[in-house]
Amino acid sequence: MSQVYINDFGAHVGKEVELKGWLYSRRSKGKLHFLMLRDGTGIVQSVVAKGEVSDELFEQAGRIGQESSVIVRGVVRADARAAGGVELGMLDLQVLQDVKDYPIAHQEHGPDFLLGNRHLWLRSKKQAAIMRIRSRIVRAIRDFFDDRGFTLMDAPIFTPSACEGTSTLFEVNYFDEAKAYLTQSGQLYGEAAAMALGKVYVFGPVFRAEKSKTRRHLTEFWMVEPEVAYATLEDVMDLAEGLICAAVSAVLQHHRQDLADLERDVTKLERIKAPFPRITYEEAAVLLEKLGTGFVRGNDLGAPDETALGEHFGMPVMVHRWPHEVKAFYMKRDAADPRLALGVDVIGPEGAGELVGGSQREDNLDELLGRIHAHGLPEEAFAWYLDLRRYGSVPHAGFGLGLERTVAWICGREHVRECIPFPRTLNRIYP
RNA sequence: UCCUCGGUAGCUCAGCGGUAGAGUAGGCGGCUGUUAACCGCUUGGUCGUAGGUUCGAAUCCUACCCGGGGAGCCA
């Protein structure tokens, strides 16, 4: 007899199966034990009745501790009294390891405790659901780009200098003489790749040594960064819109149970459909002044501003054409108004914050050189990047989407640190 | 870096000058359909650390350490 996974139990009603997993929890009632078993694909109730199995097995089923590893043989049966509609009538129990004093109980725990026990916390129902959804979103992202003829062009993690010249970087020794930095963005390399392959995307971890400790920040997180030759700002706004819709729809299609376990209000996800509202920074400013968030015109959007915009539209909203002062040096200016940069932020609803930041890139060599100097950046570090404007420069654009923020939004989680297997934050590098 | 809140049993917390508490987890016993099961009993503590005030400090004061949330910056 072969192993059957819990998420396939529905197709095995009436059959004898073998479940290989762990004891999630137990409720006992005299001559009846209800063992909640998990195997990584779900949780199912297994029922053991005294008299139907050996006394020894019954006693053992009532004694083993939470997270004991077990192989259970039994008959799958439909029963409305069981959560999920099916349960396993236990016939035999093999205990690989009987566990005592598993640290994480089925009760509220504080974040410090849970994060310190992240290696175990991942076993809990909601955390497992988030990880499955994260995996699905990654797959949806890759499918989205692969299906559109993009080439995956991963950027280096070690870089000789800052990509954007703004964030604080993690410094590492690169053998004896050189210093290297952990990348904060693959974008500049993505631009080189786009000049070679046309449509590309970079997908990997990035690192920020900012001393940020908020529910939206990690020091190590994943970002997908498409870059498209001959594309305009409007082109990549379409692309970002399509990407977000694809991710949401893939999760809705494949993860109803996980969303239910997370108590996610799916009606809010079901109405995420293109087109997303597109407003200029100026229009956003007028709206924010009306909403009274304390927004100061000319500044970047603060977290309360982003939340207010998200709530106002109930949909990801694309804010484009920003004052160039608040945006990065590589963004192209708007020909219609040179005070504006051709950048776009996609702000998620429900307090998700900035999911995407993108722009049309400056493709003129002299403009870009001037911008690098104006920002006080070392020209020599950008020599290769400037070459892209010397040899066949073309209009091009791209964006970066923060994976954990997207996962947090779709899963309805408050903290991005629940949305990556092992989060790295300002105060935490363990486990 | 700044602002703010907190650190008491394995965990979640109450206690806020006068004998260290509850729930939960763990242990023992009971219960044939439980859904965070329930009922009875029970083990479990350098009250973050170091000073200080006081007859007496978990409680008040000071410093430090650790963590949460937020600002700035960003995805």
XYZ file of C-alpha atoms (C1' of nucleotides) in Angstrom, chain A residues 27-31 34 45 81 87 100 107-110 113 208 211-215 217-218 221 303 354-356 405 415 417 427, chain B residues 1-4 10-13 23-27 30-38 66-75:
64
model
C -8.859 15.526 21.407
C -9.688 12.521 23.504
C -13.005 11.419 24.858
C -12.732 8.310 26.999
C -12.811 5.395 24.644
C -9.408 12.187 17.662
C -8.867 13.966 11.613
C -18.767 15.740 11.722
C -11.670 11.485 8.237
C 7.351 15.492 24.498
C -2.631 29.233 21.517
C -1.604 32.833 20.995
C 2.116 33.436 20.973
C 4.173 36.610 20.783
C 8.821 33.626 20.511
C 18.834 46.414 2.368
C 17.430 50.199 10.024
C 13.769 49.799 9.281
C 11.661 47.807 11.644
C 8.111 47.908 10.493
C 5.630 45.286 9.415
C 10.335 45.617 5.985
C 12.885 42.844 5.789
C 13.600 39.947 0.506
C 2.531 54.875 4.884
C 3.926 49.845 -2.253
C 3.909 46.569 -4.166
C 5.666 47.833 -7.283
C 4.552 42.432 0.249
C 3.535 41.224 8.655
C 7.999 38.465 8.046
C 17.156 42.460 15.031
C 19.190 57.357 14.259
C 14.577 59.164 16.545
C 9.607 58.458 18.891
C 6.635 54.994 21.524
C 7.671 26.218 28.583
C 3.786 29.727 26.307
C -0.212 33.912 26.811
C -0.958 37.282 30.569
C -5.272 30.244 31.747
C -2.706 27.040 28.681
C 1.131 23.384 27.837
C 3.373 19.045 30.752
C 1.943 14.869 34.558
C -12.496 10.410 34.292
C -15.574 10.512 29.864
C -17.717 6.594 22.669
C -18.229 12.026 18.018
C -14.615 15.689 19.640
C -13.960 20.642 16.625
C -9.111 25.879 20.887
C -13.310 19.358 23.505
C -14.699 19.022 28.578
C 16.567 42.457 24.706
C 12.095 42.708 21.905
C 7.285 44.908 19.602
C 5.034 48.997 16.801
C 6.001 53.426 14.087
C 9.005 57.594 11.597
C 12.798 58.353 8.095
C 14.191 55.104 3.688
C 12.183 51.822 0.705
C 9.609 46.764 -2.224
